[in-house]
Coordinates of C-alpha atoms in Angstrom, one line a residue:
Chain A
M1 CA 0.0 0.2 0.2
I2 CA 1.0 3.3 -0.9
Q3 CA 0.4 6.2 1.2
V4 CA 0.5 10.4 0.5
S5 CA 0.0 12.8 3.4
H6 CA -0.4 15.8 3.0
L7 CA 2.5 16.3 0.8
V8 CA 4.2 19.4 -0.2
K9 CA 6.3 20.5 -2.1
R10 CA 7.7 24.3 -3.2
F11 CA 9.8 25.2 -5.6
G12 CA 11.1 29.5 -4.4
S13 CA 8.1 31.0 -4.0
F14 CA 5.8 28.6 -6.6
T15 CA 4.3 25.6 -5.2
A16 CA 4.1 22.3 -7.0
V17 CA 2.5 20.3 -5.1
N18 CA 0.1 21.5 -2.4
D19 CA -0.7 19.8 -0.2
M20 CA -2.3 15.6 -1.1
S21 CA -3.2 13.1 0.3
F22 CA -4.0 9.5 -1.4
E23 CA -3.8 6.4 -0.4
V24 CA -3.7 3.8 -3.2
E25 CA -4.0 -0.3 -2.4
A26 CA -2.9 -3.7 -3.9
G27 CA -4.5 -4.4 -7.0
T28 CA -5.3 -0.3 -8.6
V29 CA -3.8 0.9 -11.3
L30 CA -4.0 4.1 -10.9
G31 CA -3.6 7.0 -12.9
F32 CA -2.6 10.6 -12.8
L33 CA -4.8 13.2 -14.8
G34 CA -3.7 16.4 -15.4
P35 CA -2.7 19.2 -17.6
N36 CA 0.7 20.3 -18.6
G37 CA 2.7 21.3 -14.8
A38 CA 0.1 20.9 -13.1
G39 CA 2.0 18.8 -10.1
K40 CA 2.0 14.7 -12.1
S41 CA 5.8 14.4 -11.8
T42 CA 6.5 16.1 -8.5
T43 CA 4.5 14.2 -7.6
M44 CA 5.8 11.0 -8.8
K45 CA 9.4 12.4 -8.2
M46 CA 8.5 12.2 -4.7
I47 CA 6.8 8.5 -4.4
T48 CA 10.0 7.3 -5.7
G49 CA 12.4 9.2 -2.8
F50 CA 14.4 11.1 -5.8
S51 CA 13.1 14.7 -4.7
R52 CA 12.4 15.5 -1.4
P53 CA 8.9 16.5 -0.2
T54 CA 8.8 20.3 1.1
S55 CA 6.4 18.8 3.6
G56 CA 3.7 15.8 3.9
Q57 CA 5.1 12.0 4.0
V58 CA 5.0 9.0 1.6
S59 CA 5.7 5.9 2.9
V60 CA 5.6 2.5 0.6
H61 CA 4.8 -0.6 2.1
G62 CA 5.3 1.2 5.7
H63 CA 8.8 2.2 4.8
D64 CA 9.0 6.5 4.9
I65 CA 10.5 7.5 1.4
V66 CA 12.5 9.6 3.3
D67 CA 14.0 8.5 6.5
D68 CA 13.9 4.7 4.8
R69 CA 14.5 5.4 1.7
Q70 CA 16.5 2.2 0.5
A71 CA 13.9 -0.5 1.8
A72 CA 11.0 1.7 0.2
Q73 CA 13.1 2.0 -3.4
A74 CA 13.5 -1.7 -3.2
R75 CA 9.9 -2.6 -4.0
L76 CA 10.0 0.2 -6.4
G77 CA 10.3 0.3 -10.4
Y78 CA 9.8 4.1 -11.8
L79 CA 9.7 4.5 -15.3
P80 CA 11.1 8.5 -14.8
E81 CA 9.4 10.6 -17.9
G82 CA 10.5 10.6 -21.4
A83 CA 12.6 7.1 -20.2
P84 CA 16.2 8.3 -19.9
C85 CA 19.0 5.7 -19.5
Y86 CA 22.8 5.2 -20.4
E87 CA 22.4 5.5 -24.2
D88 CA 26.2 4.4 -24.2
M89 CA 25.0 1.0 -22.8
T90 CA 24.1 -2.3 -24.6
V91 CA 20.2 -3.0 -23.8
Q92 CA 22.0 -5.8 -22.4
G93 CA 24.9 -4.3 -20.4
F94 CA 22.5 -1.8 -18.8
L95 CA 20.0 -4.6 -17.8
A96 CA 22.4 -6.2 -16.5
F97 CA 23.6 -2.9 -14.1
I98 CA 20.5 -2.7 -12.9
A99 CA 19.9 -6.2 -11.6
D100 CA 23.6 -6.1 -10.1
I101 CA 22.0 -2.9 -8.0
R102 CA 18.8 -4.5 -7.3
G103 CA 20.5 -7.1 -5.9
C104 CA 19.4 -10.2 -8.6
R105 CA 22.7 -12.1 -9.0
G106 CA 24.1 -15.5 -11.3
G107 CA 21.1 -17.8 -12.2
Q108 CA 18.5 -15.5 -10.8
R109 CA 20.1 -12.2 -13.0
D110 CA 19.8 -14.4 -16.3
R111 CA 16.2 -15.3 -16.0
S112 CA 15.0 -11.9 -14.6
I113 CA 16.3 -10.2 -17.8
D114 CA 15.4 -13.5 -19.5
R115 CA 11.3 -12.7 -18.5
V116 CA 11.5 -8.7 -18.6
T117 CA 12.8 -8.9 -22.2
E118 CA 10.1 -11.2 -23.0
T119 CA 7.4 -8.7 -21.8
V120 CA 8.3 -5.7 -23.5
S121 CA 10.1 -7.6 -26.5
L122 CA 12.9 -6.9 -26.8
R123 CA 15.2 -10.1 -27.5
E124 CA 16.3 -8.3 -31.2
V125 CA 18.2 -5.7 -29.9
L126 CA 19.5 -6.8 -27.0
G127 CA 22.7 -6.4 -28.3
Q128 CA 22.6 -3.1 -29.7
R129 CA 23.6 0.3 -27.6
I130 CA 20.7 2.2 -27.0
E131 CA 21.6 5.5 -28.5
T132 CA 21.2 3.3 -32.0
L133 CA 17.7 1.9 -30.1
S134 CA 14.3 4.4 -31.9
K135 CA 11.9 5.9 -29.8
G136 CA 9.8 2.9 -29.1
Y137 CA 12.7 0.5 -28.1
K138 CA 14.2 3.2 -26.3
R139 CA 10.7 3.1 -24.0
R140 CA 10.6 0.0 -23.7
V141 CA 14.1 -0.2 -22.4
G142 CA 12.4 1.6 -19.9
L143 CA 10.0 -0.6 -18.9
A144 CA 12.4 -3.6 -19.0
Q145 CA 14.6 -1.8 -16.1
A146 CA 11.6 -1.2 -14.2
L147 CA 10.0 -4.2 -14.1
L148 CA 13.2 -6.4 -13.5
H149 CA 13.5 -7.0 -10.1
D150 CA 9.2 -7.7 -10.2
P151 CA 8.6 -5.0 -8.1
D152 CA 5.4 -4.6 -5.6
V153 CA 5.1 -0.9 -6.5
L154 CA 5.4 0.1 -10.4
I155 CA 5.3 4.4 -11.0
L156 CA 5.6 4.8 -14.6
D157 CA 6.0 8.8 -15.9
E158 CA 3.5 9.4 -18.9
P159 CA 5.0 5.2 -20.2
T160 CA 2.7 5.8 -23.9
D161 CA 4.1 9.5 -24.5
G162 CA 5.4 9.4 -28.0
L163 CA 5.0 6.1 -29.1
D164 CA 2.8 4.8 -32.2
P165 CA -0.5 3.8 -31.7
N166 CA 0.3 0.1 -31.9
Q167 CA 3.0 0.0 -29.2
K168 CA 0.9 2.6 -27.3
H169 CA -1.5 -0.7 -26.9
Q170 CA 1.1 -2.9 -27.0
V171 CA 1.9 -0.9 -23.3
R172 CA -1.6 -0.6 -22.3
E173 CA -1.1 -4.4 -23.0
M174 CA 1.4 -5.3 -20.1
I175 CA -0.2 -2.9 -17.7
L176 CA -3.2 -4.9 -17.8
N177 CA -1.4 -7.9 -17.5
L178 CA 0.6 -7.0 -14.7
S179 CA -0.1 -9.5 -11.4
E180 CA -3.3 -8.1 -9.6
Q181 CA -1.5 -8.1 -6.4
K182 CA 0.4 -5.1 -7.8
I183 CA 0.4 -1.3 -7.3
V184 CA 0.7 0.6 -11.0
I185 CA 0.6 4.8 -10.7
I186 CA 0.7 5.4 -14.0
S187 CA 0.6 9.7 -15.3
T188 CA -1.1 11.1 -18.3
H189 CA -2.9 13.2 -20.3
I190 CA -3.7 10.6 -22.8
L191 CA -7.5 10.0 -21.8
E192 CA -8.7 7.1 -23.4
E193 CA -5.6 5.7 -21.5
V194 CA -7.5 5.9 -18.3
S195 CA -9.8 4.3 -19.8
A196 CA -7.8 1.5 -21.8
V197 CA -5.9 0.8 -18.2
C198 CA -6.7 2.7 -15.1
S199 CA -9.0 1.4 -12.4
R200 CA -9.1 4.7 -10.5
A201 CA -8.1 8.0 -11.7
L202 CA -6.4 11.5 -9.6
I203 CA -7.5 14.2 -11.7
I204 CA -5.5 16.7 -10.7
N205 CA -4.7 20.4 -11.1
Q206 CA -2.3 23.4 -9.8
G207 CA -1.1 20.7 -7.2
R208 CA -3.8 19.5 -5.7
I209 CA -6.3 16.8 -6.5
V210 CA -9.8 18.0 -8.1
L211 CA -11.2 14.5 -8.7
D212 CA -10.6 11.0 -7.5
D213 CA -13.2 8.3 -9.1
T214 CA -13.4 5.1 -10.6
P215 CA -12.8 6.1 -14.9
D216 CA -17.0 5.4 -15.0
G217 CA -18.0 7.6 -11.3
L218 CA -15.4 10.2 -14.1
R219 CA -17.3 10.0 -16.8
K220 CA -20.7 10.1 -15.1
R221 CA -20.3 13.6 -14.4
A222 CA -20.2 14.3 -17.5
K223 CA -22.7 16.0 -18.8
D224 CA -23.5 14.6 -22.1
H225 CA -23.9 11.3 -19.7
Q226 CA -26.8 8.8 -20.6
A227 CA -27.8 11.6 -23.2
I228 CA -29.4 10.3 -26.5
R229 CA -28.1 11.7 -29.9
L230 CA -30.6 12.1 -32.7
R231 CA -31.2 12.2 -36.4
V232 CA -34.6 12.1 -37.9
M233 CA -34.6 11.9 -41.7
D234 CA -36.6 14.5 -43.7
V235 CA -38.5 16.4 -40.6
D236 CA -37.1 19.5 -39.1
P237 CA -34.7 19.7 -35.8
S238 CA -36.9 22.3 -34.2
Q239 CA -39.7 20.0 -34.7
I240 CA -38.3 17.2 -33.3
L241 CA -37.0 19.5 -29.9
E242 CA -40.7 20.2 -29.8
V243 CA -41.8 17.7 -29.0
C244 CA -38.9 15.8 -27.5
E245 CA -39.2 18.4 -25.4
T246 CA -42.7 17.1 -23.4
L247 CA -41.4 14.0 -22.7
P248 CA -41.6 13.4 -18.9
S249 CA -37.7 12.1 -18.5
V250 CA -36.6 15.2 -20.8
D251 CA -35.1 17.5 -18.6
R252 CA -33.9 19.7 -21.7
V253 CA -33.1 19.3 -25.5
E254 CA -29.6 20.5 -27.5
I255 CA -29.6 21.2 -31.3
S256 CA -25.7 20.4 -31.8
G257 CA -24.3 22.1 -33.4
K258 CA -22.4 21.4 -36.6
D259 CA -24.3 18.2 -37.6
G260 CA -27.8 19.1 -36.9
D261 CA -28.4 16.3 -34.6
L262 CA -30.7 16.3 -31.5
L263 CA -29.0 16.4 -28.1
I264 CA -31.7 15.0 -25.4
F265 CA -30.9 15.4 -21.8
P266 CA -32.2 13.0 -19.2
K267 CA -33.4 14.2 -16.2
P268 CA -31.1 13.2 -13.1
G269 CA -31.7 9.8 -11.9
S270 CA -34.5 8.9 -14.8
V271 CA -34.3 5.9 -16.9
E272 CA -37.0 5.8 -19.4
L273 CA -35.4 8.2 -21.9
L274 CA -34.8 5.5 -24.0
A275 CA -38.2 4.2 -23.7
E276 CA -40.1 6.8 -24.4
L277 CA -38.3 8.3 -27.0
Q278 CA -38.7 5.0 -28.7
Q279 CA -42.6 5.3 -28.6
L280 CA -42.7 8.8 -29.9
L281 CA -40.6 7.6 -32.4
S282 CA -42.9 4.8 -33.6
A283 CA -45.9 7.2 -32.4
K284 CA -44.9 9.3 -34.6
A285 CA -43.7 7.8 -37.7
W286 CA -40.2 9.2 -37.7
Q287 CA -37.8 7.2 -39.3
V288 CA -34.0 7.3 -37.6
A289 CA -30.9 8.4 -39.3
R290 CA -29.5 7.6 -35.9
L291 CA -29.9 7.4 -32.6
Q292 CA -27.2 6.7 -30.0
Q293 CA -27.0 6.9 -26.2
L294 CA -24.0 8.4 -24.9
E295 CA -21.7 7.4 -22.0
G296 CA -20.1 10.5 -21.0
Q297 CA -17.2 12.5 -22.3
L298 CA -14.3 12.0 -20.9
D299 CA -12.4 14.9 -21.8
E300 CA -15.4 17.4 -21.0
V301 CA -15.2 16.5 -17.6
F302 CA -11.1 17.1 -17.7
R303 CA -11.8 20.4 -19.4
R304 CA -14.4 21.3 -16.4
V305 CA -12.5 20.4 -13.8
T306 CA -8.7 22.0 -14.9
M307 CA -10.3 24.8 -16.3
G308 CA -11.4 26.3 -13.4
D309 CA -15.2 26.0 -13.1
A310 CA -15.9 23.6 -10.1
P311 CA -17.3 20.4 -10.9
Chain B
M1 CA 29.7 -2.0 -0.3
K2 CA 28.3 -4.1 -3.4
S3 CA 26.4 -0.9 -4.9
L4 CA 29.7 0.7 -4.7
S5 CA 31.5 -2.1 -7.0
T6 CA 29.1 -2.7 -9.4
I7 CA 29.0 1.7 -9.9
I8 CA 33.0 1.8 -10.7
K9 CA 32.5 -1.1 -12.9
R10 CA 29.5 0.6 -15.2
E11 CA 31.1 4.3 -15.1
F12 CA 34.6 2.4 -16.0
L13 CA 33.5 0.5 -18.2
S14 CA 31.5 3.6 -20.1
Y15 CA 34.5 5.4 -20.4
F16 CA 35.8 2.4 -22.4
A17 CA 32.1 2.5 -24.9
T18 CA 33.0 5.8 -26.7
P19 CA 36.9 7.0 -27.3
L20 CA 36.8 9.2 -24.3
A21 CA 39.4 7.1 -22.4
F22 CA 42.1 6.3 -25.7
V23 CA 41.9 10.1 -26.2
F24 CA 42.1 11.3 -22.6
I25 CA 44.9 8.4 -22.0
L26 CA 46.5 9.8 -25.6
V27 CA 46.2 13.1 -24.6
F28 CA 48.1 12.6 -21.6
L29 CA 50.6 10.7 -22.6
V30 CA 51.7 12.4 -25.5
L31 CA 51.8 16.0 -23.9
S32 CA 53.6 14.8 -20.4
S33 CA 56.3 13.4 -22.6
A34 CA 56.4 17.0 -24.6
F35 CA 56.7 18.6 -21.6
T36 CA 59.6 16.7 -20.2
F37 CA 61.4 16.1 -23.5
Y38 CA 60.8 20.0 -24.6
L39 CA 60.2 22.4 -22.1
G40 CA 61.5 19.9 -19.3
Q41 CA 64.8 19.8 -21.0
F42 CA 64.7 15.9 -19.6
Y43 CA 68.4 15.4 -21.5
E44 CA 70.2 18.5 -20.8
R45 CA 69.7 18.7 -17.3
G46 CA 72.0 15.1 -17.1
Q47 CA 70.1 14.1 -13.6
A48 CA 68.4 10.8 -13.4
D49 CA 65.1 11.8 -11.9
L50 CA 61.7 12.6 -12.7
L51 CA 61.4 16.2 -11.5
P52 CA 60.8 17.7 -15.4
F53 CA 58.2 15.2 -15.8
F54 CA 56.7 15.6 -13.1
N55 CA 56.8 19.4 -12.5
F56 CA 54.3 20.1 -15.5
H57 CA 51.6 17.9 -14.3
P58 CA 49.3 20.5 -12.0
W59 CA 49.5 22.6 -15.7
L60 CA 48.3 19.4 -17.5
Y61 CA 45.3 18.7 -14.8
L62 CA 44.2 21.7 -15.4
F63 CA 42.9 21.8 -18.5
L64 CA 42.7 17.5 -18.6
I65 CA 41.2 16.7 -15.6
P66 CA 37.5 19.0 -16.2
S67 CA 37.4 17.7 -19.2
V68 CA 37.0 14.2 -17.8
S69 CA 34.8 14.9 -14.4
M70 CA 32.9 17.6 -16.6
R71 CA 30.4 15.3 -17.8
L72 CA 30.1 13.1 -14.4
W73 CA 26.9 14.5 -12.9
S74 CA 26.0 17.5 -15.3
E75 CA 25.4 14.7 -18.0
E76 CA 23.1 13.1 -15.9
R77 CA 21.2 16.2 -14.8
K78 CA 21.0 16.9 -18.7
T79 CA 19.9 12.9 -20.0
G80 CA 17.4 12.5 -16.4
S81 CA 19.2 9.6 -16.6
I82 CA 20.5 11.2 -12.5
E83 CA 16.7 9.9 -12.1
L84 CA 17.3 6.0 -12.5
L85 CA 19.6 6.3 -10.4
L86 CA 18.7 8.0 -7.0
T87 CA 16.0 5.7 -7.6
L88 CA 17.8 2.5 -7.6
P89 CA 18.0 1.5 -4.1
I90 CA 21.2 2.9 -3.0
T91 CA 23.0 5.7 -0.8
L92 CA 24.0 9.0 -2.8
W93 CA 28.0 8.4 -1.3
D94 CA 27.3 4.8 -3.4
A95 CA 27.2 7.1 -6.8
I96 CA 29.7 10.6 -5.4
L97 CA 32.2 7.8 -4.4
G98 CA 31.4 5.0 -7.4
K99 CA 31.8 7.9 -9.8
F100 CA 34.6 9.4 -8.8
L101 CA 36.8 6.5 -7.4
A102 CA 36.0 4.7 -11.8
A103 CA 36.9 8.8 -13.0
W104 CA 40.2 8.5 -10.4
A105 CA 40.9 4.9 -11.7
L106 CA 41.1 6.2 -15.7
I107 CA 43.3 8.8 -14.0
G108 CA 45.5 6.2 -12.4
L109 CA 45.2 4.7 -15.6
A110 CA 46.7 7.3 -18.2
L111 CA 49.5 8.1 -14.8
A112 CA 50.4 4.1 -15.0
G113 CA 50.9 4.0 -19.3
T114 CA 53.9 7.0 -18.5
F115 CA 55.7 4.2 -17.4
P116 CA 58.0 4.1 -20.8
I117 CA 60.1 7.7 -19.4
W118 CA 60.8 5.1 -16.0
L119 CA 62.0 2.9 -17.6
T120 CA 64.0 5.4 -20.2
V121 CA 65.5 7.2 -16.7
N122 CA 66.0 3.8 -15.2
Y123 CA 68.6 2.7 -18.4
L124 CA 70.3 6.2 -18.3
G125 CA 71.1 6.1 -14.5
Q126 CA 70.9 4.8 -11.5
P127 CA 67.5 7.1 -10.0
D128 CA 66.1 6.5 -7.0
N129 CA 63.1 4.7 -7.7
G130 CA 61.5 5.1 -4.4
A131 CA 61.5 9.2 -5.0
I132 CA 60.2 8.4 -8.2
A133 CA 57.4 6.3 -6.9
A134 CA 56.4 9.0 -4.0
G135 CA 56.1 11.1 -7.6
Y136 CA 53.9 9.4 -8.7
M137 CA 51.7 8.4 -5.8
G138 CA 51.1 12.5 -5.0
S139 CA 50.6 13.3 -8.7
W140 CA 47.7 11.2 -8.7
L141 CA 46.6 11.9 -5.0
M142 CA 46.2 15.4 -6.8
A143 CA 44.6 14.5 -9.8
G144 CA 42.0 13.2 -7.2
A145 CA 41.5 16.8 -5.3
F146 CA 41.7 18.1 -8.8
L147 CA 38.7 15.4 -9.9
A148 CA 36.7 16.0 -6.8
V149 CA 36.3 20.0 -7.6
G150 CA 34.9 18.5 -10.8
C151 CA 32.9 16.4 -9.4
C152 CA 31.1 19.5 -7.7
M153 CA 31.6 21.7 -10.3
S154 CA 29.4 19.1 -12.0
A155 CA 27.2 18.5 -9.7
L156 CA 26.2 22.2 -9.5
T157 CA 25.3 22.7 -13.8
K158 CA 23.5 20.6 -15.9
N159 CA 25.4 22.4 -19.0
Q160 CA 28.6 20.3 -18.9
I161 CA 31.5 23.8 -20.1
I162 CA 30.3 25.3 -17.4
A163 CA 31.1 23.0 -15.1
F164 CA 34.6 23.0 -17.5
I165 CA 35.0 26.6 -16.5
L166 CA 34.3 26.4 -13.0
T167 CA 36.6 23.4 -12.8
G168 CA 39.2 24.7 -14.1
I169 CA 39.6 28.1 -12.4
T170 CA 38.5 26.5 -9.3
C171 CA 41.6 24.8 -9.8
L172 CA 43.9 27.7 -11.0
T173 CA 43.1 29.3 -8.1
L174 CA 44.1 26.6 -5.6
V175 CA 47.7 26.1 -7.7
L176 CA 48.6 29.3 -7.5
A177 CA 47.7 30.3 -3.9
G178 CA 50.8 29.3 -3.0
F179 CA 52.5 31.5 -5.9
P180 CA 55.1 34.9 -4.8
M181 CA 52.7 36.9 -7.2
V182 CA 49.3 35.8 -4.9
L183 CA 51.4 36.0 -1.5
N184 CA 52.7 39.5 -2.5
F185 CA 49.5 40.3 -3.0
F186 CA 48.2 39.8 0.3
E187 CA 51.0 40.2 2.6
G188 CA 51.3 43.8 4.4
W189 CA 47.6 44.1 5.0
V190 CA 45.9 40.7 5.6
P191 CA 47.3 39.3 9.6
S192 CA 50.2 36.1 8.7
L193 CA 47.9 34.1 9.7
I194 CA 45.3 34.5 7.1
L195 CA 48.2 34.7 4.7
D196 CA 49.9 31.1 5.7
L197 CA 46.7 29.6 5.8
I198 CA 46.7 30.9 1.9
A199 CA 49.9 29.7 0.9
G200 CA 49.0 26.4 3.2
L201 CA 45.6 25.7 0.9
S202 CA 47.9 25.5 -2.6
I203 CA 48.0 22.9 -4.3
I204 CA 51.3 23.9 -5.5
A205 CA 53.1 23.7 -2.4
H206 CA 52.1 20.3 -1.1
F207 CA 52.7 18.7 -4.5
I208 CA 56.7 20.2 -5.0
A209 CA 57.4 18.1 -1.8
I210 CA 55.9 15.1 -3.1
S211 CA 57.7 15.3 -6.8
K212 CA 60.9 15.8 -5.2
G213 CA 60.1 12.2 -3.4
V214 CA 59.4 13.7 -0.3
L215 CA 56.2 12.1 0.6
A216 CA 55.4 13.9 4.2
L217 CA 52.3 12.5 6.2
T218 CA 51.4 16.5 6.0
D219 CA 51.0 16.2 2.6
V220 CA 49.0 13.4 1.9
V221 CA 46.3 14.4 4.0
Y222 CA 46.5 17.7 2.9
F223 CA 44.7 16.1 -0.2
V224 CA 42.9 13.6 1.1
A225 CA 41.4 16.3 2.8
M226 CA 41.1 17.9 0.1
I227 CA 39.1 15.4 -2.0
L228 CA 36.9 14.3 1.4
L229 CA 36.1 18.1 1.5
W230 CA 35.0 18.5 -2.7
L231 CA 33.3 15.4 -1.9
Y232 CA 31.4 16.2 0.7
L233 CA 30.3 19.2 -1.6
T234 CA 29.2 17.4 -3.8
H235 CA 27.1 15.3 -1.9
L236 CA 25.9 18.8 -0.8
A237 CA 25.3 19.9 -4.3
L238 CA 23.2 17.3 -5.6
V239 CA 20.7 17.0 -2.4
A240 CA 19.8 20.5 -2.9
K241 CA 20.2 20.5 -6.9
A242 CA 19.3 16.7 -7.9
A243 CA 15.9 16.9 -8.7
D244 CA 15.1 21.1 -10.4

């Protein structure tokens, strides 16, 4: 378990992380979401013991990151932003160095290197110098070193940044395949990533946690959650709008800007909207060109909570 | 201890992954020989010792050591690999000492590469080999002091050029502190205690004795203390600045 309590980091007069507290249980994939400069990386740097908190505590499986740093770090795997590594080394040499430092020796070392090169598909470049590798491979080398000692806690700072869609998919698959007993914290500003891999998300803005919820929970906060998008052939949208507004479950109806679709928002808590609408459509004998119930847009929630409006 | 030796090994081998080690050793050998034979008038003096060889080492180190030390921390900070290194379960001292000792070993290797000069002087006459051994020891200790200054400067900045210049200037100041022109400047208006202190801080004063073959405890203590002091300052610099 990771416990973060009242964490603060100041650089001069600038407060990067402002009184942040949360706990993460084993089996959680936690997403740090937030605009650039929100304090995601700074928080990760403090959890991994690289940067010293101005005040507040972090403990990793009971080990305080300041007072008992090495014990905490032994249980952590960390991919820093941009996946830096020693580029003049070969992949094999670099992983062997990390394994030595992590205390994997002899046969165990070879097995660990074997395992991670398999997990992140590095076998074909093991003998190459890291500086000659493509960005995707470099990122995989960074992931490999983080996974080498099979840590209980994985901190990955923008693990898919700069990768192509196939590579992004691979990394996400890998994160999902990690043992259920681990804690994984990833930071990202890609919202689809949160839906794809996270079981919980923290939205961070200006050094504070502004939302803490599951991806589904976040989506439920979207204005268009459960709203219905409707297009009817050969009928004037304003005419449909008038009729729709009379339905008991309807809160309000908007005409969506560019394509003339209707967006029908249900009253909070009502579940009858779709049924009512279908009755109406068959009664009027309108021909439906499009009917879609929306799940809610994460980026709308994200924008709302990080642009200053209260959620 | 195990982490320390792992870091020393990685750092030392990394010098040979690029041409840096070969260039450094080559330049060191060429320049130290050229200084000895041309500027030092090794033959013309007609004496079987290595004084002309050792005499130039402070000046040689003044720009060769910063070129090795400038990348030690600056590069790690620039590329971000420092974040990787310092989140491994090692102490900060493991990292500092590992880098320092690996670089010091490289300089030791370059110094050992000058052995043909020692063979030459033994072929030409009967030198005091004990004095020569003391000279080598002193030169290596002095290189360590320069290197420790370089570590500290490299830890202070992400820019290798700035690290190079700061190291060069600091070492030059330490070398010149014992010269008459510096001491004359202070003489008369600072208390003699301070004057002695400035002279006592001078690298050259301590090295001259050793290069003549007198390996006095005070001189050895001076260099070891210099190394420890600057490595301690490196530690302070990294605690303060590593995560900036």
